[in-house]
Structures are given as structure tokens and as C-alpha cells.
Amino acid sequence: RKEVEQDPGPFNVPEGATVAFNCTYSNSASQSFFWYRQDCRKEPKLLMSVYSSGNEDGRFTAQLNRASQYISLLIRDSKLSDSATYLCVVNGKSNYQLIWGAGTKLIIKP
Amino acid sequence: ETGVTQSPTHLIKTRGQQVTLRCSSQSGHNTVSWYQQALGQGPQFIFQYYREEENGRGNFPPRFSGLQFPNYSSELNVNALELDDSALYLCASSLDTTGDYGYTFGSGTRLTVV
């Protein structure tokens, strides 16, 4: 089993729709959780950290379920510019090590 | 405030050769981590440098080695290149070793081994 698992997609979604991604992780001791966004052939960029109580940043909402060991990302009112690969990231057995999912590809269609 | 810069942006090497990739960390960041991202995969942790010493290492063979300099810039060296080493190599700097304040990534070096 991979340490961080994501549905690779692609998710094809019409502009304006709401889309949700889930991610599961295997290390119950993980303390830090992130969503990164990566555009084609570019470096990953931090979208948002994920806090235990859940957090929202504009159209984006992230939630953490420690009991089930999964993280979710919800995007409301999707825009064409949201098209990218979304990577779920958790810290590994050592704090310095980030463990990355393979990413979920999102395509927003007009 | 400058971000993380990596050089070169692209590189083609022959199997068996050696390569050195360079990274300048963001101003104020003392920790540099290196990642390998193969096509269609998430980045894989190679190692982290803090105060010029290796602070942790992922599951990569010894032919992957690194350095950090007093100005916190870093190098990744790969000896005896293999075809599977073809990937995007990402450097990330952070304020500390935990990454609790986030990581800033460079735009990467795309290495092709032929």
C-alpha cells in the first residue's frame, strides 16, 4: 500500500461546478498535511495547509479526518484556471520528510 | 525577497556520466530539501540539508549525494547516471527542518539520461 494515495483522475468538470478530492495516508503519526497544486511541467506550489478543525480559503475548503486517515479538498465555483494536478502531502515518519501522493489531475471545461 | 532558483533548467546526460544540480535557497531559509519527480508521480524525498549537514535521507542509493554551503545554497550530485534517473529534480527551501512554515520550491531541473 502506498503511504499517500490519491485517485489519479482526470476529473473533467464543467466551469462553475464543485469538485472534491480525497486522499488517504497510512502513517497515523503524521502531524502536518498540505495540498499543493502543480501546473504542467512546473514546480508544485502550496495551495493550503490542512488543519484538524478544517479550514477554508476563498473557494477552497480542506478537511482532515484523523480517525479514517484521509484528507479532502473541495473546490467551489471552479474556474478554468483551476485546471492542474492537485497533490496531497503529509509529513513522514521524520518531520523533515514530506510524503507525496501521485496527484489528481483536474480539467475544468468551459 | 528572492525565491528558490535552480540551475540548469534542462540537462541531457549519457548513462554512466555524473551530474551536478544547483539550488539557491530563498532569503532567510536555512534548510534545503531535494526531491525527484518522475513523470506522472509525486515528488520523492532524496535528502535534506541543514547547516551544511545532511539532516535526513530518503530511499536513494549513495550515488546521490549533496552539499550545502555557508550561504545555504545546495548542490545535488548524481554519479553513474542510469536511465531511470531521468526526472524533474526539485529543490525546496524552508525556514526550519520541520517545514511547519511551508516549503518554497524552485522551478526544477529536468534531467534526461540517454
mmCIF file with all atom_site columns, C-alpha atoms in Angstrom:
data_model
loop_
_atom_site.group_PDB
_atom_site.id
_atom_site.type_symbol
_atom_site.label_atom_id
_atom_site.label_alt_id
_atom_site.label_comp_id
_atom_site.label_asym_id
_atom_site.label_entity_id
_atom_site.label_seq_id
_atom_site.pdbx_PDB_ins_code
_atom_site.Cartn_x
_atom_site.Cartn_y
_atom_site.Cartn_z
_atom_site.occupancy
_atom_site.B_iso_or_equiv
_atom_site.pdbx_formal_charge
_atom_site.auth_seq_id
_atom_site.auth_comp_id
_atom_site.auth_asym_id
_atom_site.auth_atom_id
_atom_site.pdbx_PDB_model_num
ATOM 1   C CA . ARG A 1 1   ? 0.000   0.000  0.000   1.00 0.00 ? 1   ARG A CA 1
ATOM 2   C CA . LYS A 1 2   ? 1.297   3.462  -0.887  1.00 0.00 ? 2   LYS A CA 1
ATOM 3   C CA . GLU A 1 3   ? 1.887   5.842  2.003   1.00 0.00 ? 3   GLU A CA 1
ATOM 4   C CA . VAL A 1 4   ? -0.297  8.511  0.396   1.00 0.00 ? 4   VAL A CA 1
ATOM 5   C CA . GLU A 1 5   ? -2.954  7.527  -2.115  1.00 0.00 ? 5   GLU A CA 1
ATOM 6   C CA . GLN A 1 6   ? -4.992  9.660  -4.458  1.00 0.00 ? 6   GLN A CA 1
ATOM 7   C CA . ASP A 1 7   ? -7.314  8.985  -7.349  1.00 0.00 ? 7   ASP A CA 1
ATOM 8   C CA . PRO A 1 8   ? -5.207  9.956  -10.383 1.00 0.00 ? 8   PRO A CA 1
ATOM 9   C CA . GLY A 1 9   ? -8.237  11.197 -12.341 1.00 0.00 ? 9   GLY A CA 1
ATOM 10  C CA . PRO A 1 10  ? -8.529  13.029 -14.611 1.00 0.00 ? 10  PRO A CA 1
ATOM 11  C CA . PHE A 1 11  ? -11.598 14.723 -13.251 1.00 0.00 ? 11  PHE A CA 1
ATOM 12  C CA . ASN A 1 12  ? -13.365 16.506 -16.100 1.00 0.00 ? 12  ASN A CA 1
ATOM 13  C CA . VAL A 1 13  ? -15.587 19.160 -14.587 1.00 0.00 ? 13  VAL A CA 1
ATOM 14  C CA . PRO A 1 14  ? -17.642 21.982 -16.154 1.00 0.00 ? 14  PRO A CA 1
ATOM 15  C CA . GLU A 1 15  ? -16.767 25.526 -15.185 1.00 0.00 ? 15  GLU A CA 1
ATOM 16  C CA . GLY A 1 16  ? -18.707 26.654 -12.134 1.00 0.00 ? 16  GLY A CA 1
ATOM 17  C CA . ALA A 1 17  ? -19.159 23.176 -10.703 1.00 0.00 ? 17  ALA A CA 1
ATOM 18  C CA . THR A 1 18  ? -17.997 21.953 -7.314  1.00 0.00 ? 18  THR A CA 1
ATOM 19  C CA . VAL A 1 19  ? -15.368 19.234 -7.219  1.00 0.00 ? 19  VAL A CA 1
ATOM 20  C CA . ALA A 1 20  ? -13.958 17.238 -4.333  1.00 0.00 ? 20  ALA A CA 1
ATOM 21  C CA . PHE A 1 21  ? -10.772 15.208 -3.993  1.00 0.00 ? 21  PHE A CA 1
ATOM 22  C CA . ASN A 1 22  ? -9.896  12.725 -1.302  1.00 0.00 ? 22  ASN A CA 1
ATOM 23  C CA . CYS A 1 23  ? -6.549  11.424 -0.208  1.00 0.00 ? 23  CYS A CA 1
ATOM 24  C CA . THR A 1 24  ? -5.703  8.652  2.268   1.00 0.00 ? 24  THR A CA 1
ATOM 25  C CA . TYR A 1 25  ? -2.485  8.289  4.236   1.00 0.00 ? 25  TYR A CA 1
ATOM 26  C CA . SER A 1 26  ? -1.018  5.323  6.078   1.00 0.00 ? 26  SER A CA 1
ATOM 27  C CA . ASN A 1 27  ? 1.092   6.880  8.844   1.00 0.00 ? 27  ASN A CA 1
ATOM 28  C CA . SER A 1 28  ? -1.193  7.533  11.790  1.00 0.00 ? 28  SER A CA 1
ATOM 29  C CA . ALA A 1 29  ? 1.578   9.604  13.429  1.00 0.00 ? 29  ALA A CA 1
ATOM 30  C CA . SER A 1 30  ? 1.576   12.210 10.650  1.00 0.00 ? 30  SER A CA 1
ATOM 31  C CA . GLN A 1 31  ? 1.039   15.706 12.003  1.00 0.00 ? 31  GLN A CA 1
ATOM 32  C CA . SER A 1 32  ? 1.283   18.010 9.002   1.00 0.00 ? 32  SER A CA 1
ATOM 33  C CA . PHE A 1 33  ? -0.929  17.912 5.959   1.00 0.00 ? 33  PHE A CA 1
ATOM 34  C CA . PHE A 1 34  ? -0.933  20.007 2.827   1.00 0.00 ? 34  PHE A CA 1
ATOM 35  C CA . TRP A 1 35  ? -2.488  20.377 -0.575  1.00 0.00 ? 35  TRP A CA 1
ATOM 36  C CA . TYR A 1 36  ? -0.167  21.506 -3.351  1.00 0.00 ? 36  TYR A CA 1
ATOM 37  C CA . ARG A 1 37  ? -1.079  22.477 -6.870  1.00 0.00 ? 37  ARG A CA 1
ATOM 38  C CA . GLN A 1 38  ? 1.164   21.659 -9.807  1.00 0.00 ? 38  GLN A CA 1
ATOM 39  C CA . ASP A 1 39  ? 0.692   23.018 -13.298 1.00 0.00 ? 39  ASP A CA 1
ATOM 40  C CA . CYS A 1 40  ? 2.018   21.036 -16.247 1.00 0.00 ? 40  CYS A CA 1
ATOM 41  C CA . ARG A 1 41  ? 5.831   20.952 -16.250 1.00 0.00 ? 41  ARG A CA 1
ATOM 42  C CA . LYS A 1 42  ? 6.035   23.431 -13.373 1.00 0.00 ? 42  LYS A CA 1
ATOM 43  C CA . GLU A 1 43  ? 7.028   23.119 -9.735  1.00 0.00 ? 43  GLU A CA 1
ATOM 44  C CA . PRO A 1 44  ? 4.441   22.352 -7.018  1.00 0.00 ? 44  PRO A CA 1
ATOM 45  C CA . LYS A 1 45  ? 3.028   25.364 -5.209  1.00 0.00 ? 45  LYS A CA 1
ATOM 46  C CA . LEU A 1 46  ? 1.426   25.294 -1.788  1.00 0.00 ? 46  LEU A CA 1
ATOM 47  C CA . LEU A 1 47  ? -2.332  25.649 -2.075  1.00 0.00 ? 47  LEU A CA 1
ATOM 48  C CA . MET A 1 48  ? -3.160  25.308 1.591   1.00 0.00 ? 48  MET A CA 1
ATOM 49  C CA . SER A 1 49  ? -2.214  23.597 4.796   1.00 0.00 ? 49  SER A CA 1
ATOM 50  C CA . VAL A 1 50  ? -4.847  21.323 6.331   1.00 0.00 ? 50  VAL A CA 1
ATOM 51  C CA . TYR A 1 51  ? -5.739  21.830 9.975   1.00 0.00 ? 51  TYR A CA 1
ATOM 52  C CA . SER A 1 52  ? -7.542  19.459 12.301  1.00 0.00 ? 52  SER A CA 1
ATOM 53  C CA . SER A 1 53  ? -10.570 21.724 12.515  1.00 0.00 ? 53  SER A CA 1
ATOM 54  C CA . GLY A 1 54  ? -10.779 22.135 8.775   1.00 0.00 ? 54  GLY A CA 1
ATOM 55  C CA . ASN A 1 55  ? -10.001 25.359 7.013   1.00 0.00 ? 55  ASN A CA 1
ATOM 56  C CA . GLU A 1 56  ? -11.238 27.468 4.158   1.00 0.00 ? 56  GLU A CA 1
ATOM 57  C CA . ASP A 1 57  ? -9.504  29.839 1.788   1.00 0.00 ? 57  ASP A CA 1
ATOM 58  C CA . GLY A 1 58  ? -11.890 31.502 -0.609  1.00 0.00 ? 58  GLY A CA 1
ATOM 59  C CA . ARG A 1 59  ? -13.350 28.827 -2.882  1.00 0.00 ? 59  ARG A CA 1
ATOM 60  C CA . PHE A 1 60  ? -11.162 26.115 -1.361  1.00 0.00 ? 60  PHE A CA 1
ATOM 61  C CA . THR A 1 61  ? -12.001 24.057 1.718   1.00 0.00 ? 61  THR A CA 1
ATOM 62  C CA . ALA A 1 62  ? -9.725  21.430 3.224   1.00 0.00 ? 62  ALA A CA 1
ATOM 63  C CA . GLN A 1 63  ? -10.699 18.892 5.856   1.00 0.00 ? 63  GLN A CA 1
ATOM 64  C CA . LEU A 1 64  ? -8.837  16.281 7.849   1.00 0.00 ? 64  LEU A CA 1
ATOM 65  C CA . ASN A 1 65  ? -10.272 13.093 9.280   1.00 0.00 ? 65  ASN A CA 1
ATOM 66  C CA . ARG A 1 66  ? -7.639  11.594 11.567  1.00 0.00 ? 66  ARG A CA 1
ATOM 67  C CA . ALA A 1 67  ? -9.722  8.583  12.566  1.00 0.00 ? 67  ALA A CA 1
ATOM 68  C CA . SER A 1 68  ? -10.104 7.466  8.966   1.00 0.00 ? 68  SER A CA 1
ATOM 69  C CA . GLN A 1 69  ? -6.766  8.930  7.914   1.00 0.00 ? 69  GLN A CA 1
ATOM 70  C CA . TYR A 1 70  ? -7.989  10.906 4.976   1.00 0.00 ? 70  TYR A CA 1
ATOM 71  C CA . ILE A 1 71  ? -7.806  14.478 3.769   1.00 0.00 ? 71  ILE A CA 1
ATOM 72  C CA . SER A 1 72  ? -10.200 16.187 1.421   1.00 0.00 ? 72  SER A CA 1
ATOM 73  C CA . LEU A 1 73  ? -10.132 19.260 -0.779  1.00 0.00 ? 73  LEU A CA 1
ATOM 74  C CA . LEU A 1 74  ? -13.291 20.920 -2.042  1.00 0.00 ? 74  LEU A CA 1
ATOM 75  C CA . ILE A 1 75  ? -13.242 23.495 -4.815  1.00 0.00 ? 75  ILE A CA 1
ATOM 76  C CA . ARG A 1 76  ? -16.406 25.540 -5.296  1.00 0.00 ? 76  ARG A CA 1
ATOM 77  C CA . ASP A 1 77  ? -17.368 27.560 -8.368  1.00 0.00 ? 77  ASP A CA 1
ATOM 78  C CA . SER A 1 78  ? -14.474 26.073 -10.333 1.00 0.00 ? 78  SER A CA 1
ATOM 79  C CA . LYS A 1 79  ? -12.616 28.290 -12.802 1.00 0.00 ? 79  LYS A CA 1
ATOM 80  C CA . LEU A 1 80  ? -10.745 27.359 -15.957 1.00 0.00 ? 80  LEU A CA 1
ATOM 81  C CA . SER A 1 81  ? -7.562  28.410 -14.149 1.00 0.00 ? 81  SER A CA 1
ATOM 82  C CA . ASP A 1 82  ? -8.131  25.688 -11.546 1.00 0.00 ? 82  ASP A CA 1
ATOM 83  C CA . SER A 1 83  ? -7.067  23.104 -14.126 1.00 0.00 ? 83  SER A CA 1
ATOM 84  C CA . ALA A 1 84  ? -3.949  21.498 -12.671 1.00 0.00 ? 84  ALA A CA 1
ATOM 85  C CA . THR A 1 85  ? -2.763  18.460 -10.747 1.00 0.00 ? 85  THR A CA 1
ATOM 86  C CA . TYR A 1 86  ? -3.528  18.553 -7.023  1.00 0.00 ? 86  TYR A CA 1
ATOM 87  C CA . LEU A 1 87  ? -1.050  16.780 -4.765  1.00 0.00 ? 87  LEU A CA 1
ATOM 88  C CA . CYS A 1 88  ? -1.814  15.602 -1.278  1.00 0.00 ? 88  CYS A CA 1
ATOM 89  C CA . VAL A 1 89  ? 1.190   15.789 1.045   1.00 0.00 ? 89  VAL A CA 1
ATOM 90  C CA . VAL A 1 90  ? 1.783   14.564 4.602   1.00 0.00 ? 90  VAL A CA 1
ATOM 91  C CA . ASN A 1 91  ? 4.886   14.568 6.730   1.00 0.00 ? 91  ASN A CA 1
ATOM 92  C CA . GLY A 1 92  ? 6.508   11.174 7.074   1.00 0.00 ? 92  GLY A CA 1
ATOM 93  C CA . LYS A 1 93  ? 7.956   9.244  9.972   1.00 0.00 ? 93  LYS A CA 1
ATOM 94  C CA . SER A 1 94  ? 10.510  12.007 10.305  1.00 0.00 ? 94  SER A CA 1
ATOM 95  C CA . ASN A 1 95  ? 9.235   15.558 10.342  1.00 0.00 ? 95  ASN A CA 1
ATOM 96  C CA . TYR A 1 96  ? 11.661  16.662 7.678   1.00 0.00 ? 96  TYR A CA 1
ATOM 97  C CA . GLN A 1 97  ? 10.310  14.280 5.086   1.00 0.00 ? 97  GLN A CA 1
ATOM 98  C CA . LEU A 1 98  ? 7.253   15.062 3.035   1.00 0.00 ? 98  LEU A CA 1
ATOM 99  C CA . ILE A 1 99  ? 5.394   12.121 1.531   1.00 0.00 ? 99  ILE A CA 1
ATOM 100 C CA . TRP A 1 100 ? 3.545   12.999 -1.643  1.00 0.00 ? 100 TRP A CA 1
ATOM 101 C CA . GLY A 1 101 ? 0.630   11.415 -3.393  1.00 0.00 ? 101 GLY A CA 1
ATOM 102 C CA . ALA A 1 102 ? 0.907   10.992 -7.145  1.00 0.00 ? 102 ALA A CA 1
ATOM 103 C CA . GLY A 1 103 ? -1.664  13.734 -7.648  1.00 0.00 ? 103 GLY A CA 1
ATOM 104 C CA . THR A 1 104 ? -5.155  14.091 -9.041  1.00 0.00 ? 104 THR A CA 1
ATOM 105 C CA . LYS A 1 105 ? -5.487  15.754 -12.403 1.00 0.00 ? 105 LYS A CA 1
ATOM 106 C CA . LEU A 1 106 ? -8.323  18.262 -12.709 1.00 0.00 ? 106 LEU A CA 1
ATOM 107 C CA . ILE A 1 107 ? -9.561  19.592 -16.047 1.00 0.00 ? 107 ILE A CA 1
ATOM 108 C CA . ILE A 1 108 ? -12.111 22.385 -15.985 1.00 0.00 ? 108 ILE A CA 1
ATOM 109 C CA . LYS A 1 109 ? -14.078 22.681 -19.210 1.00 0.00 ? 109 LYS A CA 1
ATOM 110 C CA . PRO A 1 110 ? -15.890 25.831 -20.424 1.00 0.00 ? 110 PRO A CA 1
ATOM 111 C CA . GLU B 2 1   ? 12.786  38.725 -1.420  1.00 0.00 ? 1   GLU B CA 1
ATOM 112 C CA . THR B 2 2   ? 14.092  36.239 -3.965  1.00 0.00 ? 2   THR B CA 1
ATOM 113 C CA . GLY B 2 3   ? 12.623  32.782 -4.254  1.00 0.00 ? 3   GLY B CA 1
ATOM 114 C CA . VAL B 2 4   ? 14.371  29.492 -4.867  1.00 0.00 ? 4   VAL B CA 1
ATOM 115 C CA . THR B 2 5   ? 16.409  29.320 -8.041  1.00 0.00 ? 5   THR B CA 1
ATOM 116 C CA . GLN B 2 6   ? 17.699  26.166 -9.642  1.00 0.00 ? 6   GLN B CA 1
ATOM 117 C CA . SER B 2 7   ? 20.176  25.625 -12.422 1.00 0.00 ? 7   SER B CA 1
ATOM 118 C CA . PRO B 2 8   ? 20.326  24.409 -15.048 1.00 0.00 ? 8   PRO B CA 1
ATOM 119 C CA . THR B 2 9   ? 16.678  24.246 -16.094 1.00 0.00 ? 9   THR B CA 1
ATOM 120 C CA . HIS B 2 10  ? 17.234  21.376 -18.504 1.00 0.00 ? 10  HIS B CA 1
ATOM 121 C CA . LEU B 2 11  ? 20.035  18.893 -18.918 1.00 0.00 ? 11  LEU B CA 1
ATOM 122 C CA . ILE B 2 12  ? 20.739  15.868 -21.104 1.00 0.00 ? 12  ILE B CA 1
ATOM 123 C CA . LYS B 2 13  ? 23.351  13.364 -19.944 1.00 0.00 ? 13  LYS B CA 1
ATOM 124 C CA . THR B 2 14  ? 24.544  9.976  -21.063 1.00 0.00 ? 14  THR B CA 1
ATOM 125 C CA . ARG B 2 15  ? 24.175  6.864  -18.926 1.00 0.00 ? 15  ARG B CA 1
ATOM 126 C CA . GLY B 2 16  ? 27.212  6.473  -16.664 1.00 0.00 ? 16  GLY B CA 1
ATOM 127 C CA . GLN B 2 17  ? 28.018  10.170 -16.511 1.00 0.00 ? 17  GLN B CA 1
ATOM 128 C CA . GLN B 2 18  ? 27.910  12.376 -13.449 1.00 0.00 ? 18  GLN B CA 1
ATOM 129 C CA . VAL B 2 19  ? 25.750  15.457 -12.941 1.00 0.00 ? 19  VAL B CA 1
ATOM 130 C CA . THR B 2 20  ? 25.639  18.385 -10.509 1.00 0.00 ? 20  THR B CA 1
ATOM 131 C CA . LEU B 2 21  ? 22.465  20.360 -9.955  1.00 0.00 ? 21  LEU B CA 1
ATOM 132 C CA . ARG B 2 22  ? 22.424  23.651 -8.070  1.00 0.00 ? 22  ARG B CA 1
ATOM 133 C CA . CYS B 2 23  ? 19.941  25.412 -5.850  1.00 0.00 ? 23  CYS B CA 1
ATOM 134 C CA . SER B 2 24  ? 19.876  28.820 -4.184  1.00 0.00 ? 24  SER B CA 1
ATOM 135 C CA . SER B 2 25  ? 17.527  28.916 -1.227  1.00 0.00 ? 25  SER B CA 1
ATOM 136 C CA . GLN B 2 26  ? 15.044  31.651 -0.501  1.00 0.00 ? 26  GLN B CA 1
ATOM 137 C CA . SER B 2 27  ? 16.401  34.516 1.558   1.00 0.00 ? 27  SER B CA 1
ATOM 138 C CA . GLY B 2 28  ? 16.139  33.690 5.271   1.00 0.00 ? 28  GLY B CA 1
ATOM 139 C CA . HIS B 2 29  ? 15.724  29.939 4.720   1.00 0.00 ? 29  HIS B CA 1
ATOM 140 C CA . ASN B 2 30  ? 18.422  27.717 6.222   1.00 0.00 ? 30  ASN B CA 1
ATOM 141 C CA . THR B 2 31  ? 17.122  24.314 5.158   1.00 0.00 ? 31  THR B CA 1
ATOM 142 C CA . VAL B 2 32  ? 17.153  22.771 1.696   1.00 0.00 ? 32  VAL B CA 1
ATOM 143 C CA . SER B 2 33  ? 15.415  19.575 0.652   1.00 0.00 ? 33  SER B CA 1
ATOM 144 C CA . TRP B 2 34  ? 15.806  17.776 -2.651  1.00 0.00 ? 34  TRP B CA 1
ATOM 145 C CA . TYR B 2 35  ? 13.098  15.770 -4.393  1.00 0.00 ? 35  TYR B CA 1
ATOM 146 C CA . GLN B 2 36  ? 12.951  13.620 -7.514  1.00 0.00 ? 36  GLN B CA 1
ATOM 147 C CA . GLN B 2 37  ? 9.718   13.661 -9.507  1.00 0.00 ? 37  GLN B CA 1
ATOM 148 C CA . ALA B 2 38  ? 9.308   11.087 -12.243 1.00 0.00 ? 38  ALA B CA 1
ATOM 149 C CA . LEU B 2 39  ? 6.680   11.669 -14.897 1.00 0.00 ? 39  LEU B CA 1
ATOM 150 C CA . GLY B 2 40  ? 3.181   11.112 -13.560 1.00 0.00 ? 40  GLY B CA 1
ATOM 151 C CA . GLN B 2 41  ? 4.368   10.628 -9.982  1.00 0.00 ? 41  GLN B CA 1
ATOM 152 C CA . GLY B 2 42  ? 4.558   12.744 -6.876  1.00 0.00 ? 42  GLY B CA 1
ATOM 153 C CA . PRO B 2 43  ? 7.945   14.021 -5.737  1.00 0.00 ? 43  PRO B CA 1
ATOM 154 C CA . GLN B 2 44  ? 10.124  11.541 -3.808  1.00 0.00 ? 44  GLN B CA 1
ATOM 155 C CA . PHE B 2 45  ? 12.297  12.820 -0.966  1.00 0.00 ? 45  PHE B CA 1
ATOM 156 C CA . ILE B 2 46  ? 16.018  12.442 -1.628  1.00 0.00 ? 46  ILE B CA 1
ATOM 157 C CA . PHE B 2 47  ? 17.600  14.256 1.325   1.00 0.00 ? 47  PHE B CA 1
ATOM 158 C CA . GLN B 2 48  ? 17.598  17.411 3.386   1.00 0.00 ? 48  GLN B CA 1
ATOM 159 C CA . TYR B 2 49  ? 20.458  19.712 4.361   1.00 0.00 ? 49  TYR B CA 1
ATOM 160 C CA . TYR B 2 50  ? 20.563  21.928 7.403   1.00 0.00 ? 50  TYR B CA 1
ATOM 161 C CA . ARG B 2 51  ? 23.566  23.987 8.451   1.00 0.00 ? 51  ARG B CA 1
ATOM 162 C CA . GLU B 2 52  ? 25.754  22.295 5.871   1.00 0.00 ? 52  GLU B CA 1
ATOM 163 C CA . GLU B 2 53  ? 24.998  18.783 7.091   1.00 0.00 ? 53  GLU B CA 1
ATOM 164 C CA . GLU B 2 54  ? 22.687  16.077 5.803   1.00 0.00 ? 54  GLU B CA 1
ATOM 165 C CA . ASN B 2 55  ? 19.713  16.063 8.147   1.00 0.00 ? 55  ASN B CA 1
ATOM 166 C CA . GLY B 2 56  ? 17.819  13.128 6.712   1.00 0.00 ? 56  GLY B CA 1
ATOM 167 C CA . ARG B 2 57  ? 17.705  10.891 3.678   1.00 0.00 ? 57  ARG B CA 1
ATOM 168 C CA . GLY B 2 58  ? 15.090  9.068  1.682   1.00 0.00 ? 58  GLY B CA 1
ATOM 169 C CA . ASN B 2 59  ? 15.390  5.738  -0.075  1.00 0.00 ? 59  ASN B CA 1
ATOM 170 C CA . PHE B 2 60  ? 18.049  6.717  -2.609  1.00 0.00 ? 60  PHE B CA 1
ATOM 171 C CA . PRO B 2 61  ? 21.401  4.994  -3.213  1.00 0.00 ? 61  PRO B CA 1
ATOM 172 C CA . PRO B 2 62  ? 24.729  6.557  -2.174  1.00 0.00 ? 62  PRO B CA 1
ATOM 173 C CA . ARG B 2 63  ? 25.437  7.704  -5.717  1.00 0.00 ? 63  ARG B CA 1
ATOM 174 C CA . PHE B 2 64  ? 23.026  10.522 -4.871  1.00 0.00 ? 64  PHE B CA 1
ATOM 175 C CA . SER B 2 65  ? 24.969  12.948 -2.716  1.00 0.00 ? 65  SER B CA 1
ATOM 176 C CA . GLY B 2 66  ? 24.710  16.572 -1.755  1.00 0.00 ? 66  GLY B CA 1
ATOM 177 C CA . LEU B 2 67  ? 26.304  19.606 -0.236  1.00 0.00 ? 67  LEU B CA 1
ATOM 178 C CA . GLN B 2 68  ? 25.126  22.738 1.474   1.00 0.00 ? 68  GLN B CA 1
ATOM 179 C CA . PHE B 2 69  ? 27.248  25.870 1.588   1.00 0.00 ? 69  PHE B CA 1
ATOM 180 C CA . PRO B 2 70  ? 27.525  28.568 4.274   1.00 0.00 ? 70  PRO B CA 1
ATOM 181 C CA . ASN B 2 71  ? 25.102  30.775 2.318   1.00 0.00 ? 71  ASN B CA 1
ATOM 182 C CA . TYR B 2 72  ? 22.596  27.848 2.460   1.00 0.00 ? 72  TYR B CA 1
ATOM 183 C CA . SER B 2 73  ? 22.738  27.168 -1.260  1.00 0.00 ? 73  SER B CA 1
ATOM 184 C CA . SER B 2 74  ? 22.987  23.496 -2.140  1.00 0.00 ? 74  SER B CA 1
ATOM 185 C CA . GLU B 2 75  ? 24.123  21.023 -4.744  1.00 0.00 ? 75  GLU B CA 1
ATOM 186 C CA . LEU B 2 76  ? 22.800  17.613 -5.691  1.00 0.00 ? 76  LEU B CA 1
ATOM 187 C CA . ASN B 2 77  ? 25.312  15.269 -7.280  1.00 0.00 ? 77  ASN B CA 1
ATOM 188 C CA . VAL B 2 78  ? 24.399  12.054 -9.033  1.00 0.00 ? 78  VAL B CA 1
ATOM 189 C CA . ASN B 2 79  ? 27.115  9.644  -10.107 1.00 0.00 ? 79  ASN B CA 1
ATOM 190 C CA . ALA B 2 80  ? 26.909  6.767  -12.582 1.00 0.00 ? 80  ALA B CA 1
ATOM 191 C CA . LEU B 2 81  ? 23.680  8.019  -14.105 1.00 0.00 ? 81  LEU B CA 1
ATOM 192 C CA . GLU B 2 82  ? 21.026  5.470  -15.011 1.00 0.00 ? 82  GLU B CA 1
ATOM 193 C CA . LEU B 2 83  ? 18.145  5.814  -17.445 1.00 0.00 ? 83  LEU B CA 1
ATOM 194 C CA . ASP B 2 84  ? 15.694  5.767  -14.508 1.00 0.00 ? 84  ASP B CA 1
ATOM 195 C CA . ASP B 2 85  ? 17.316  8.895  -13.110 1.00 0.00 ? 85  ASP B CA 1
ATOM 196 C CA . SER B 2 86  ? 15.503  10.857 -15.803 1.00 0.00 ? 86  SER B CA 1
ATOM 197 C CA . ALA B 2 87  ? 13.137  13.096 -13.851 1.00 0.00 ? 87  ALA B CA 1
ATOM 198 C CA . LEU B 2 88  ? 12.378  16.589 -12.631 1.00 0.00 ? 88  LEU B CA 1
ATOM 199 C CA . TYR B 2 89  ? 14.632  17.402 -9.673  1.00 0.00 ? 89  TYR B CA 1
ATOM 200 C CA . LEU B 2 90  ? 13.108  19.868 -7.273  1.00 0.00 ? 90  LEU B CA 1
ATOM 201 C CA . CYS B 2 91  ? 14.816  21.856 -4.583  1.00 0.00 ? 91  CYS B CA 1
ATOM 202 C CA . ALA B 2 92  ? 12.764  23.265 -1.720  1.00 0.00 ? 92  ALA B CA 1
ATOM 203 C CA . SER B 2 93  ? 13.888  25.630 0.988   1.00 0.00 ? 93  SER B CA 1
ATOM 204 C CA . SER B 2 94  ? 12.264  26.194 4.343   1.00 0.00 ? 94  SER B CA 1
ATOM 205 C CA . LEU B 2 95  ? 12.685  28.290 7.462   1.00 0.00 ? 95  LEU B CA 1
ATOM 206 C CA . ASP B 2 96  ? 13.491  25.225 9.528   1.00 0.00 ? 96  ASP B CA 1
ATOM 207 C CA . THR B 2 97  ? 13.807  21.481 9.268   1.00 0.00 ? 97  THR B CA 1
ATOM 208 C CA . THR B 2 98  ? 10.205  20.732 10.173  1.00 0.00 ? 98  THR B CA 1
ATOM 209 C CA . GLY B 2 99  ? 8.663   22.534 7.239   1.00 0.00 ? 99  GLY B CA 1
ATOM 210 C CA . ASP B 2 100 ? 5.862   23.731 9.503   1.00 0.00 ? 100 ASP B CA 1
ATOM 211 C CA . TYR B 2 101 ? 6.061   27.147 7.860   1.00 0.00 ? 101 TYR B CA 1
ATOM 212 C CA . GLY B 2 102 ? 5.895   25.640 4.407   1.00 0.00 ? 102 GLY B CA 1
ATOM 213 C CA . TYR B 2 103 ? 8.348   24.954 1.656   1.00 0.00 ? 103 TYR B CA 1
ATOM 214 C CA . THR B 2 104 ? 9.259   27.143 -1.287  1.00 0.00 ? 104 THR B CA 1
ATOM 215 C CA . PHE B 2 105 ? 10.078  25.167 -4.386  1.00 0.00 ? 105 PHE B CA 1
ATOM 216 C CA . GLY B 2 106 ? 12.335  26.079 -7.239  1.00 0.00 ? 106 GLY B CA 1
ATOM 217 C CA . SER B 2 107 ? 11.116  25.510 -10.781 1.00 0.00 ? 107 SER B CA 1
ATOM 218 C CA . GLY B 2 108 ? 13.254  22.393 -11.025 1.00 0.00 ? 108 GLY B CA 1
ATOM 219 C CA . THR B 2 109 ? 15.892  20.884 -13.247 1.00 0.00 ? 109 THR B CA 1
ATOM 220 C CA . ARG B 2 110 ? 14.620  18.481 -15.858 1.00 0.00 ? 110 ARG B CA 1
ATOM 221 C CA . LEU B 2 111 ? 17.252  15.784 -16.308 1.00 0.00 ? 111 LEU B CA 1
ATOM 222 C CA . THR B 2 112 ? 17.136  13.393 -19.238 1.00 0.00 ? 112 THR B CA 1
ATOM 223 C CA . VAL B 2 113 ? 19.514  10.440 -19.256 1.00 0.00 ? 113 VAL B CA 1
ATOM 224 C CA . VAL B 2 114 ? 20.020  8.768  -22.631 1.00 0.00 ? 114 VAL B CA 1
#
